[in-house]
Amino acid sequence: MTAAGDPIPGLAVVDAHCHIDLYPDPAAVLARAEAAAVRTIAVTNAPASFPRMTQLVSSCRFVRAAIGLHPETISASEIDLAPFWEHLPATRYVGEIGLDYVTQDRNVRESQRRVFAAIVERCGEAGDKILTIHSRRAAAPVLQVIGGSFPGRFILHWFSGSVRDLERAVEAGAFFSVNPAMIRSASGNRLVASIPRDRVLTETDGPFVMVRDRPAEPKDTALVVNALARIWSVEPSAASAVIRANLRELLRTS
Ligand code: MN
């Protein structure tokens, strides 16, 4: 018997955006993700964190390390991308990258944009990359950079843009990863309801998103699956099957 609100075993499919290295005990979180068989993209915020993440997930069956450079760590000064290029061939997964336009500083925004555009360009050349992208207050500029011709796959993580941004993103081929925090408000539920079902994935953005009194972790994506079932008026198992099919599409190599 599980307490109300506990994740139902088997519903969790994918955590497309989780900061495994930022939990107090990453190994324990990994062990629980593996036990629940949750496909997890372990994002990093800086290239320097990638080797350790690679090592952490080396014995995992379901978790993959991503090379990232978080926009909030970017200042106006020139960024040395050499370490990013060095590690990029080692993984298919890229993130956390993107733009955060909470800053009003035009030079910082421009610096973020240059870095993001350079990464997207290199990933496009590689062809088969899967990107998890931050777009806070910057959905339109993110879509301007990635356009409609990116040859890999990209996921807008914790999307919070307008309906028009959403339409543009769908047109550009975006997937959207939905986390437990996004389904707590009525407006969040409305936004999630307007994403085409075949573009929806799940995430936690752990440890930043909380579930009750603790950081969310990959198995908690079951809570999102439950919410999607409610939003779509289907059984939780059917919602889980939709996410599984979408994951298969995300991973498909063209
Ligand atoms: Mn994140």
XYZ file of N, CA and C and ligand atoms in Angstrom:
763
model
N 0.846 -1.201 0.000
C 0.000 0.000 0.000
C 0.883 1.253 0.000
N 0.640 2.147 -0.931
C 1.440 3.373 -0.989
C 0.620 4.549 -0.490
N 1.319 5.502 0.138
C 0.648 6.701 0.622
C 0.154 7.520 -0.560
N -0.882 8.316 -0.337
C -1.432 9.155 -1.398
C -0.332 10.053 -1.953
N -0.239 10.103 -3.267
C 0.747 10.974 -3.891
C 2.076 10.304 -4.134
N 2.288 9.099 -3.602
C 3.532 8.384 -3.887
C 3.538 7.931 -5.346
N 4.720 7.958 -5.955
C 4.792 7.494 -7.342
C 4.348 6.039 -7.470
N 3.584 5.748 -8.508
C 3.147 4.377 -8.771
C 4.259 3.665 -9.546
N 4.724 2.526 -9.067
C 5.812 1.833 -9.758
C 5.434 1.519 -11.208
N 6.390 1.695 -12.117
C 6.163 1.328 -13.503
C 5.674 2.461 -14.390
N 5.139 3.523 -13.791
C 4.638 4.636 -14.612
C 5.761 5.541 -15.102
N 6.813 5.659 -14.298
C 7.925 6.545 -14.644
C 8.688 5.961 -15.825
N 8.904 6.781 -16.848
C 9.557 6.329 -18.077
C 10.888 7.048 -18.287
N 10.821 8.376 -18.208
C 11.991 9.179 -18.557
C 12.070 10.435 -17.691
N 13.295 10.737 -17.266
C 13.595 12.034 -16.654
C 14.579 12.715 -17.601
N 14.054 13.598 -18.441
C 14.858 14.183 -19.517
C 15.738 15.334 -19.057
N 15.696 15.648 -17.742
C 16.502 16.781 -17.259
C 16.659 16.679 -15.750
N 17.783 16.120 -15.324
C 18.024 15.957 -13.890
C 19.487 16.250 -13.591
N 19.711 17.082 -12.564
C 21.086 17.449 -12.171
C 21.598 16.464 -11.131
N 21.901 15.250 -11.572
C 22.333 14.196 -10.656
C 23.510 14.641 -9.780
N 24.434 15.394 -10.363
C 25.652 15.756 -9.606
C 25.398 16.791 -8.517
N 24.215 17.360 -8.445
C 23.952 18.398 -7.462
C 23.163 17.914 -6.240
N 22.853 16.608 -6.176
C 22.238 16.046 -4.965
C 23.347 15.767 -3.941
N 23.004 15.762 -2.662
C 24.013 15.431 -1.640
C 24.622 14.043 -1.860
N 23.796 13.072 -2.328
C 24.293 11.708 -2.524
C 23.912 11.214 -3.926
N 24.668 11.628 -4.942
C 24.327 11.262 -6.330
C 24.217 9.753 -6.536
N 25.089 8.979 -5.899
C 25.077 7.525 -6.108
C 23.741 6.920 -5.676
N 23.189 7.415 -4.582
C 21.909 6.892 -4.088
C 20.773 7.236 -5.059
N 20.810 8.445 -5.602
C 19.777 8.858 -6.567
C 19.874 8.001 -7.829
N 21.119 7.763 -8.268
C 21.334 6.915 -9.449
C 20.822 5.504 -9.207
N 21.104 4.976 -8.023
C 20.676 3.607 -7.712
C 19.157 3.494 -7.767
N 18.447 4.508 -7.267
C 16.978 4.469 -7.286
C 16.427 4.663 -8.706
N 17.110 5.502 -9.512
C 16.685 5.672 -10.910
C 16.857 4.360 -11.668
N 17.966 3.675 -11.416
C 18.241 2.394 -12.069
C 17.225 1.339 -11.634
N 16.940 1.312 -10.334
C 15.992 0.317 -9.810
C 14.611 0.518 -10.427
N 14.255 1.776 -10.693
C 12.944 2.077 -11.273
C 12.989 2.074 -12.804
N 14.180 1.804 -13.379
C 14.358 1.744 -14.842
C 13.904 3.022 -15.536
N 14.247 4.167 -14.945
C 13.879 5.453 -15.543
C 15.025 5.956 -16.415
N 14.765 6.074 -17.716
C 15.761 6.653 -18.623
C 15.996 8.089 -18.195
N 17.249 8.430 -17.910
C 17.541 9.745 -17.332
C 18.669 10.440 -18.083
N 18.437 11.701 -18.417
C 19.506 12.536 -18.975
C 20.094 13.331 -17.824
N 21.328 12.984 -17.463
C 22.017 13.638 -16.348
C 22.738 14.863 -16.890
N 22.072 16.011 -16.762
C 22.634 17.248 -17.309
C 23.763 17.764 -16.423
N 24.617 18.592 -17.016
C 25.658 19.278 -16.250
C 25.599 20.763 -16.588
N 26.151 21.589 -15.699
C 26.097 23.037 -15.899
C 27.394 23.628 -16.429
N 28.442 22.803 -16.476
C 29.739 23.286 -16.965
C 30.531 22.109 -17.524
N 31.337 22.350 -18.560
C 32.138 21.252 -19.128
C 33.030 20.581 -18.091
N 33.481 21.343 -17.096
C 34.366 20.768 -16.078
C 33.659 19.684 -15.253
N 32.323 19.695 -15.235
C 31.568 18.703 -14.466
C 31.317 17.416 -15.253
N 31.571 17.465 -16.554
C 31.217 16.331 -17.403
C 32.023 15.051 -17.114
N 33.362 15.149 -16.931
C 34.107 13.902 -16.671
C 33.620 13.164 -15.426
N 33.335 13.918 -14.350
C 32.858 13.258 -13.127
C 31.485 12.631 -13.356
N 30.625 13.329 -14.089
C 29.297 12.771 -14.370
C 29.422 11.498 -15.190
N 30.315 11.522 -16.172
C 30.535 10.333 -16.998
C 30.941 9.157 -16.123
N 31.806 9.443 -15.175
C 32.265 8.392 -14.279
C 31.123 7.895 -13.376
N 30.328 8.846 -12.863
C 29.202 8.479 -11.991
C 28.231 7.524 -12.677
N 27.959 7.769 -13.963
C 26.940 6.969 -14.658
C 27.538 5.790 -15.421
N 28.836 5.569 -15.267
C 29.526 4.579 -16.112
C 28.951 3.170 -15.973
N 28.423 2.846 -14.803
C 27.874 1.490 -14.647
C 26.353 1.482 -14.761
N 25.765 2.615 -15.158
C 24.302 2.696 -15.257
C 23.812 2.147 -16.592
N 22.669 1.516 -16.531
C 22.040 1.015 -17.739
C 21.099 2.074 -18.329
N 20.506 2.898 -17.465
C 19.428 3.784 -17.911
C 19.776 5.272 -17.904
N 20.920 5.630 -17.340
C 21.260 7.050 -17.177
C 22.413 7.434 -18.101
N 22.290 8.604 -18.746
C 23.329 9.077 -19.659
C 23.804 10.469 -19.238
N 25.108 10.685 -19.359
C 25.690 11.986 -19.006
C 25.587 12.950 -20.182
N 25.195 14.190 -19.884
C 25.109 15.238 -20.903
C 26.170 16.302 -20.648
N 26.707 16.850 -21.727
C 27.671 17.953 -21.612
C 26.907 19.275 -21.690
N 27.108 20.145 -20.710
C 26.316 21.378 -20.671
C 27.108 22.618 -20.331
N 26.421 23.742 -20.503
C 26.970 25.045 -20.106
C 25.770 25.937 -19.817
N 25.436 26.048 -18.534
C 24.203 26.746 -18.145
C 24.288 28.239 -18.443
N 23.243 28.797 -19.075
C 23.314 30.225 -19.438
C 23.528 31.148 -18.236
N 23.026 30.766 -17.080
C 23.182 31.640 -15.905
C 24.630 31.730 -15.417
N 25.503 30.844 -15.920
C 26.916 30.902 -15.518
C 27.730 31.752 -16.499
N 27.063 32.271 -17.538
C 27.783 33.008 -18.573
C 27.764 34.506 -18.276
N 28.952 35.112 -18.277
C 29.057 36.556 -18.065
C 29.323 37.219 -19.413
N 29.527 38.522 -19.384
C 29.725 39.252 -20.646
C 31.083 38.963 -21.267
N 32.011 38.461 -20.455
C 33.361 38.251 -20.984
C 33.414 37.028 -21.905
N 34.460 36.936 -22.644
C 34.633 35.856 -23.626
C 34.679 34.493 -22.923
N 33.945 33.519 -23.442
C 33.923 32.187 -22.845
C 34.832 31.272 -23.668
N 35.661 30.502 -22.985
C 36.511 29.534 -23.679
C 35.702 28.246 -23.878
N 35.337 27.973 -25.117
C 34.514 26.796 -25.391
C 35.349 25.545 -25.686
N 36.659 25.676 -25.639
C 37.516 24.521 -25.952
C 37.169 23.275 -25.132
N 36.942 23.404 -23.806
C 36.595 22.202 -23.033
C 35.263 21.586 -23.479
N 34.344 22.426 -23.927
C 33.057 21.921 -24.415
C 33.272 21.097 -25.688
N 34.037 21.654 -26.608
C 34.292 20.943 -27.884
C 35.059 19.650 -27.622
N 35.907 19.688 -26.610
C 36.706 18.500 -26.296
C 35.811 17.327 -25.900
N 34.784 17.601 -25.072
C 33.933 16.524 -24.552
C 32.742 16.193 -25.447
N 32.370 17.110 -26.324
C 31.140 16.938 -27.113
C 31.055 15.602 -27.871
N 32.166 15.140 -28.486
C 32.056 13.869 -29.226
C 31.791 12.662 -28.328
N 32.009 12.817 -27.014
C 31.896 11.677 -26.100
C 30.452 11.334 -25.736
N 29.492 12.192 -26.086
C 28.100 11.922 -25.699
C 27.124 12.432 -26.752
N 25.988 11.767 -26.819
C 24.925 12.207 -27.720
C 24.084 13.301 -27.054
N 24.223 13.437 -25.722
C 23.324 14.297 -24.946
C 23.984 15.622 -24.583
N 23.258 16.716 -24.791
C 23.802 18.052 -24.576
C 22.823 18.860 -23.724
N 23.312 19.388 -22.599
C 22.491 20.230 -21.727
C 23.056 20.235 -20.318
N 22.821 21.160 -19.554
C 21.851 22.201 -19.800
C 22.507 23.339 -20.563
N 21.878 23.723 -21.660
C 22.317 24.873 -22.430
C 21.088 25.753 -22.649
N 21.296 26.918 -23.289
C 20.143 27.755 -23.611
C 20.358 29.214 -23.293
N 19.243 29.904 -23.080
C 19.268 31.337 -22.797
C 18.414 31.622 -21.570
N 18.898 32.557 -20.728
C 18.104 33.020 -19.586
C 18.077 34.533 -19.622
N 16.954 35.074 -20.061
C 16.857 36.526 -20.237
C 16.237 37.219 -19.025
N 16.354 36.595 -17.847
C 16.018 37.315 -16.618
C 16.979 38.491 -16.484
N 18.217 38.289 -16.885
C 19.167 39.403 -16.889
C 18.733 40.443 -17.921
N 18.874 41.718 -17.531
C 18.527 42.812 -18.449
C 19.773 43.296 -19.191
N 20.936 42.771 -18.776
C 22.214 43.233 -19.322
C 22.371 42.770 -20.771
N 22.408 43.716 -21.680
C 22.450 43.365 -23.110
C 23.716 42.616 -23.485
N 24.823 42.980 -22.823
C 26.094 42.304 -23.137
C 26.070 40.855 -22.670
N 25.481 40.622 -21.510
C 25.381 39.241 -21.006
C 24.451 38.432 -21.904
N 23.324 39.022 -22.273
C 22.396 38.330 -23.187
C 23.092 37.971 -24.493
N 23.846 38.923 -25.036
C 24.528 38.688 -26.308
C 25.589 37.595 -26.155
N 26.264 37.594 -25.007
C 27.272 36.574 -24.740
C 26.603 35.185 -24.662
N 25.483 35.114 -23.950
C 24.716 33.856 -23.870
C 24.313 33.387 -25.262
N 23.846 34.342 -26.057
C 23.344 34.002 -27.386
C 24.459 33.464 -28.286
N 25.622 34.103 -28.188
C 26.777 33.646 -28.989
C 27.166 32.216 -28.623
N 27.243 31.961 -27.309
C 27.636 30.624 -26.827
C 26.601 29.590 -27.270
N 25.329 29.895 -27.046
C 24.257 28.959 -27.406
C 24.264 28.673 -28.908
N 24.408 29.730 -29.704
C 24.409 29.560 -31.169
C 25.589 28.707 -31.616
N 26.745 28.919 -30.989
C 27.937 28.134 -31.356
C 27.718 26.659 -31.031
N 27.124 26.385 -29.865
C 26.882 24.993 -29.462
C 25.861 24.341 -30.397
N 24.785 25.065 -30.700
C 23.754 24.515 -31.591
C 24.350 24.219 -32.969
N 25.214 25.120 -33.437
C 25.828 24.916 -34.749
C 26.676 23.638 -34.771
N 27.531 23.476 -33.750
C 28.384 22.277 -33.678
C 27.535 21.007 -33.558
N 26.475 21.091 -32.766
C 25.606 19.919 -32.594
C 24.908 19.595 -33.907
N 24.564 20.633 -34.664
C 23.951 20.427 -35.968
C 24.898 19.724 -36.923
N 26.171 20.094 -36.852
C 27.168 19.436 -37.702
C 27.301 17.965 -37.336
N 27.222 17.693 -36.029
C 27.332 16.304 -35.560
C 26.111 15.494 -35.999
N 24.942 16.151 -36.047
C 23.759 15.540 -36.647
C 22.829 14.790 -35.726
N 23.377 14.006 -34.785
C 22.496 13.101 -34.035
C 22.372 13.470 -32.562
N 22.623 14.727 -32.222
C 22.613 15.106 -30.806
C 21.184 15.321 -30.291
N 21.047 15.161 -28.981
C 19.782 15.435 -28.292
C 20.047 16.529 -27.267
N 19.364 17.671 -27.421
C 19.640 18.857 -26.607
C 18.526 19.096 -25.591
N 18.883 19.409 -24.348
C 17.876 19.857 -23.380
C 18.160 21.317 -23.046
N 17.165 22.155 -23.349
C 17.372 23.601 -23.468
C 16.553 24.408 -22.465
N 17.243 25.347 -21.821
C 16.660 26.305 -20.889
C 16.244 27.545 -21.700
N 15.038 28.069 -21.448
C 14.566 29.190 -22.280
C 13.772 30.214 -21.476
N 14.173 30.422 -20.190
C 13.402 31.325 -19.336
C 13.402 32.743 -19.900
N 12.209 33.283 -20.095
C 11.987 34.615 -20.694
C 12.726 34.758 -22.028
N 12.996 33.643 -22.692
C 13.792 33.692 -23.906
C 13.335 32.638 -24.917
N 12.059 32.281 -24.870
C 11.578 31.237 -25.783
C 11.770 31.663 -27.243
N 11.376 32.892 -27.557
C 11.483 33.351 -28.952
C 12.945 33.421 -29.410
N 13.848 34.035 -28.610
C 15.263 34.046 -29.028
C 15.864 32.642 -29.157
N 15.473 31.706 -28.294
C 15.966 30.326 -28.415
C 15.538 29.751 -29.758
N 14.274 29.971 -30.116
C 13.770 29.423 -31.384
C 14.411 30.104 -32.584
N 14.774 31.382 -32.404
C 15.480 32.073 -33.480
C 16.820 31.405 -33.762
N 17.495 30.975 -32.692
C 18.803 30.337 -32.856
C 18.657 28.939 -33.446
N 17.762 28.143 -32.891
C 17.701 26.735 -33.299
C 16.894 26.542 -34.588
N 16.021 27.497 -34.868
C 15.314 27.503 -36.151
C 14.479 26.271 -36.404
N 14.202 26.018 -37.648
C 13.348 24.891 -37.991
C 14.107 23.796 -38.721
N 15.432 23.917 -38.769
C 16.185 22.960 -39.588
C 17.238 22.204 -38.796
N 17.124 22.217 -37.453
C 18.108 21.492 -36.646
C 17.988 19.991 -36.936
N 19.090 19.341 -37.303
C 18.995 17.943 -37.729
C 18.878 16.936 -36.580
N 19.236 17.357 -35.358
C 19.102 16.453 -34.214
C 17.735 16.620 -33.575
N 17.681 16.345 -32.270
C 16.416 16.513 -31.536
C 16.646 17.531 -30.445
N 15.621 18.305 -30.134
C 15.785 19.198 -28.981
C 14.536 19.243 -28.118
N 14.815 19.391 -26.814
C 13.763 19.398 -25.799
C 13.787 20.757 -25.115
N 12.645 21.432 -25.079
C 12.548 22.650 -24.283
C 12.159 22.219 -22.873
N 13.102 22.443 -21.942
C 12.919 22.001 -20.579
C 12.209 23.108 -19.805
N 11.230 22.773 -18.979
C 10.472 23.727 -18.156
C 10.020 24.922 -19.003
N 9.382 24.630 -20.117
C 8.929 25.691 -21.026
C 7.895 26.576 -20.335
N 8.045 27.898 -20.485
C 7.091 28.818 -19.858
C 6.790 29.991 -20.791
N 6.892 29.753 -22.078
C 6.640 30.825 -23.047
C 5.155 31.046 -23.301
N 4.876 31.904 -24.251
C 3.494 32.219 -24.606
C 2.918 31.120 -25.511
N 1.620 31.225 -25.745
C 0.963 30.275 -26.652
C 1.579 30.366 -28.045
N 1.890 31.590 -28.457
C 2.498 31.797 -29.775
C 3.899 31.172 -29.834
N 4.680 31.343 -28.756
C 6.007 30.692 -28.676
C 5.851 29.178 -28.782
N 4.851 28.669 -28.078
C 4.609 27.223 -28.078
C 4.324 26.731 -29.500
N 3.471 27.461 -30.203
C 3.138 27.072 -31.584
C 4.385 27.061 -32.463
N 5.203 28.108 -32.301
C 6.448 28.196 -33.084
C 7.381 27.040 -32.754
N 7.466 26.717 -31.464
C 8.360 25.634 -31.028
C 7.897 24.294 -31.594
N 6.596 24.083 -31.583
C 6.041 22.841 -32.141
C 6.387 22.745 -33.620
N 6.226 23.871 -34.311
C 6.540 23.924 -35.735
C 8.016 23.602 -35.992
N 8.869 24.045 -35.068
C 10.317 23.823 -35.208
C 10.729 22.403 -34.813
N 9.757 21.609 -34.322
C 10.054 20.213 -34.015
C 10.415 19.934 -32.566
N 10.170 20.896 -31.682
C 10.579 20.741 -30.290
C 9.799 19.658 -29.555
N 10.500 19.004 -28.617
C 9.847 18.244 -27.554
C 9.794 19.141 -26.320
N 8.930 18.790 -25.373
C 8.771 19.591 -24.153
C 8.829 18.646 -22.958
N 9.756 18.911 -22.025
C 9.778 18.057 -20.837
C 9.093 18.767 -19.679
N 8.111 18.073 -19.119
C 7.218 18.621 -18.094
C 7.639 18.093 -16.725
N 7.740 18.982 -15.736
C 8.158 18.566 -14.387
C 7.064 18.784 -13.347
N 7.260 18.242 -12.141
C 6.207 18.332 -11.109
C 5.814 19.762 -10.752
N 6.748 20.721 -10.865
C 6.414 22.108 -10.508
C 5.472 22.734 -11.538
N 5.566 22.268 -12.788
C 4.771 22.879 -13.858
C 3.294 22.523 -13.779
N 2.985 21.430 -13.081
C 1.594 20.968 -13.068
C 0.885 21.340 -11.772
N 1.523 22.230 -10.975
C 0.913 22.620 -9.703
C -0.074 23.760 -9.852
N 0.101 24.603 -10.882
C -0.790 25.752 -11.037
C -1.783 25.510 -12.169
N -2.884 26.256 -12.125
C -3.900 26.139 -13.178
C -3.309 26.579 -14.512
N -2.505 27.653 -14.484
C -1.920 28.145 -15.738
C -0.934 27.123 -16.298
N -0.186 26.483 -15.402
C 0.751 25.439 -15.834
C 0.015 24.279 -16.481
N -1.105 23.879 -15.869
C -1.909 22.788 -16.429
C -2.455 23.146 -17.813
N -2.866 24.402 -17.956
C -3.382 24.849 -19.266
C -2.289 24.797 -20.321
N -1.082 25.270 -19.932
C 0.045 25.241 -20.870
C 0.358 23.805 -21.295
N 0.434 22.913 -20.303
C 0.762 21.513 -20.600
C -0.313 20.898 -21.494
N -1.569 21.274 -21.231
C -2.683 20.735 -22.031
C -2.587 21.155 -23.495
N -1.929 22.282 -23.742
C -1.868 22.775 -25.126
C -0.660 22.248 -25.900
N 0.203 21.472 -25.249
C 1.321 20.839 -25.975
C 0.789 19.598 -26.696
N 1.116 19.441 -27.982
C 0.680 18.211 -28.667
C 1.188 16.976 -27.920
N 0.335 15.980 -27.768
C 0.693 14.815 -26.944
C 1.944 14.109 -27.421
N 2.157 14.123 -28.734
C 3.319 13.381 -29.252
C 4.635 14.141 -29.089
N 4.590 15.301 -28.390
C 5.823 16.049 -28.126
C 6.144 16.137 -26.636
N 5.358 15.478 -25.816
C 5.524 15.609 -24.362
C 6.475 14.551 -23.815
N 7.422 15.012 -22.998
C 8.286 14.130 -22.218
C 8.177 14.563 -20.761
N 8.817 13.821 -19.864
C 8.783 14.186 -18.449
C 10.196 14.461 -17.952
N 10.276 15.249 -16.880
C 11.557 15.587 -16.253
C 11.298 15.894 -14.784
N 12.400 16.050 -14.022
C 12.244 16.532 -12.647
C 12.934 17.878 -12.441
N 14.026 18.157 -13.189
C 14.923 19.276 -12.877
C 15.405 19.180 -11.435
N 15.442 17.937 -10.904
C 15.979 17.740 -9.570
C 17.449 18.140 -9.532
N 17.945 18.543 -8.373
C 17.231 18.658 -7.098
C 16.515 19.986 -6.895
N 16.339 20.783 -7.956
C 15.758 22.119 -7.781
C 14.255 22.086 -7.575
N 13.582 21.117 -8.213
C 12.142 20.975 -8.005
C 11.918 20.046 -6.813
N 11.008 20.440 -5.949
C 10.721 19.646 -4.748
C 9.439 18.846 -4.938
N 9.413 17.667 -4.317
C 8.189 16.881 -4.221
C 7.922 16.726 -2.734
N 6.821 17.252 -2.296
C 6.602 17.408 -0.857
C 7.838 18.061 -0.227
N 8.511 17.412 0.728
C 9.585 18.114 1.439
C 10.985 17.723 0.995
N 11.071 17.029 -0.163
C 12.406 16.576 -0.585
C 12.617 16.881 -2.072
N 13.885 16.890 -2.495
C 14.139 17.131 -3.916
C 13.541 16.014 -4.775
N 12.924 16.396 -5.883
C 12.398 15.396 -6.823
C 13.551 14.606 -7.417
N 13.311 13.339 -7.723
C 14.310 12.528 -8.415
C 13.635 11.699 -9.498
N 14.436 11.066 -10.375
C 13.854 10.490 -11.604
C 12.565 9.689 -11.440
N 12.458 8.862 -10.398
C 11.256 8.035 -10.256
C 9.996 8.883 -10.026
N 10.186 10.138 -9.568
C 9.041 11.023 -9.327
C 8.383 11.508 -10.616
N 8.976 11.206 -11.766
C 8.297 11.541 -13.019
C 6.975 10.781 -13.126
N 6.795 9.752 -12.297
C 5.495 9.058 -12.229
C 4.384 10.035 -11.842
N 4.712 11.010 -10.988
C 3.709 12.007 -10.597
C 3.268 12.838 -11.795
N 4.221 13.137 -12.675
C 3.900 13.907 -13.877
C 3.036 13.062 -14.819
N 3.370 11.784 -14.919
C 2.567 10.887 -15.759
C 1.123 10.862 -15.249
N 0.950 10.785 -13.940
C -0.398 10.832 -13.349
C -1.132 12.115 -13.708
N -0.409 13.234 -13.627
C -1.023 14.526 -13.958
C -1.394 14.584 -15.434
N -0.512 14.060 -16.283
C -0.808 14.040 -17.727
C -2.055 13.201 -18.002
N -2.176 12.088 -17.292
C -3.347 11.223 -17.459
C -4.627 12.011 -17.142
N -4.563 12.792 -16.086
C -5.706 13.622 -15.686
C -5.988 14.676 -16.756
N -4.933 15.352 -17.217
C -5.086 16.421 -18.205
C -5.628 15.855 -19.531
N -5.175 14.663 -19.894
C -5.578 14.062 -21.173
C -6.835 13.197 -21.049
N -7.341 13.036 -19.827
C -8.494 12.163 -19.568
C -8.259 10.743 -20.084
N -7.099 10.192 -19.712
C -6.805 8.791 -20.039
C -6.306 8.103 -18.761
N -6.189 6.789 -18.809
C -5.637 6.044 -17.678
C -4.143 6.361 -17.544
N -3.613 6.336 -16.306
C -2.167 6.556 -16.124
C -1.305 5.632 -16.993
N -1.723 4.376 -17.141
C -0.933 3.449 -17.964
C -0.898 3.905 -19.426
N -2.005 4.504 -19.894
C -2.051 5.003 -21.276
C -1.147 6.227 -21.435
N -1.151 7.098 -20.422
C -0.268 8.276 -20.462
C 1.190 7.831 -20.463
N 1.488 6.819 -19.661
C 2.836 6.273 -19.602
C 3.250 5.709 -20.962
N 2.328 5.067 -21.647
C 2.603 4.505 -22.975
C 2.885 5.614 -23.999
N 2.179 6.732 -23.866
C 2.423 7.880 -24.756
C 3.856 8.389 -24.558
N 4.248 8.540 -23.285
C 5.603 9.039 -22.986
C 6.657 8.059 -23.506
N 6.364 6.776 -23.368
C 7.298 5.753 -23.858
C 7.475 5.855 -25.381
N 6.367 6.059 -26.082
C 6.430 6.204 -27.551
C 7.192 7.473 -27.930
N 6.962 8.553 -27.185
C 7.661 9.811 -27.469
C 9.156 9.674 -27.214
N 9.501 8.943 -26.172
C 10.922 8.701 -25.873
C 11.563 7.922 -27.015
N 10.857 6.925 -27.503
C 11.371 6.129 -28.613
C 11.631 7.039 -29.834
N 10.701 7.952 -30.084
C 10.842 8.895 -31.196
C 12.040 9.833 -30.961
N 12.205 10.287 -29.721
C 13.341 11.164 -29.379
C 14.661 10.476 -29.684
N 14.742 9.188 -29.340
C 16.005 8.447 -29.432
C 16.270 7.875 -30.819
N 15.238 7.859 -31.646
C 15.367 7.263 -32.977
C 16.464 7.991 -33.771
N 17.339 7.211 -34.386
C 18.353 7.824 -35.241
C 17.852 7.816 -36.670
N 17.920 8.993 -37.292
C 17.372 9.072 -38.643
C 18.385 8.587 -39.674
Mn 18.055 22.592 -14.882
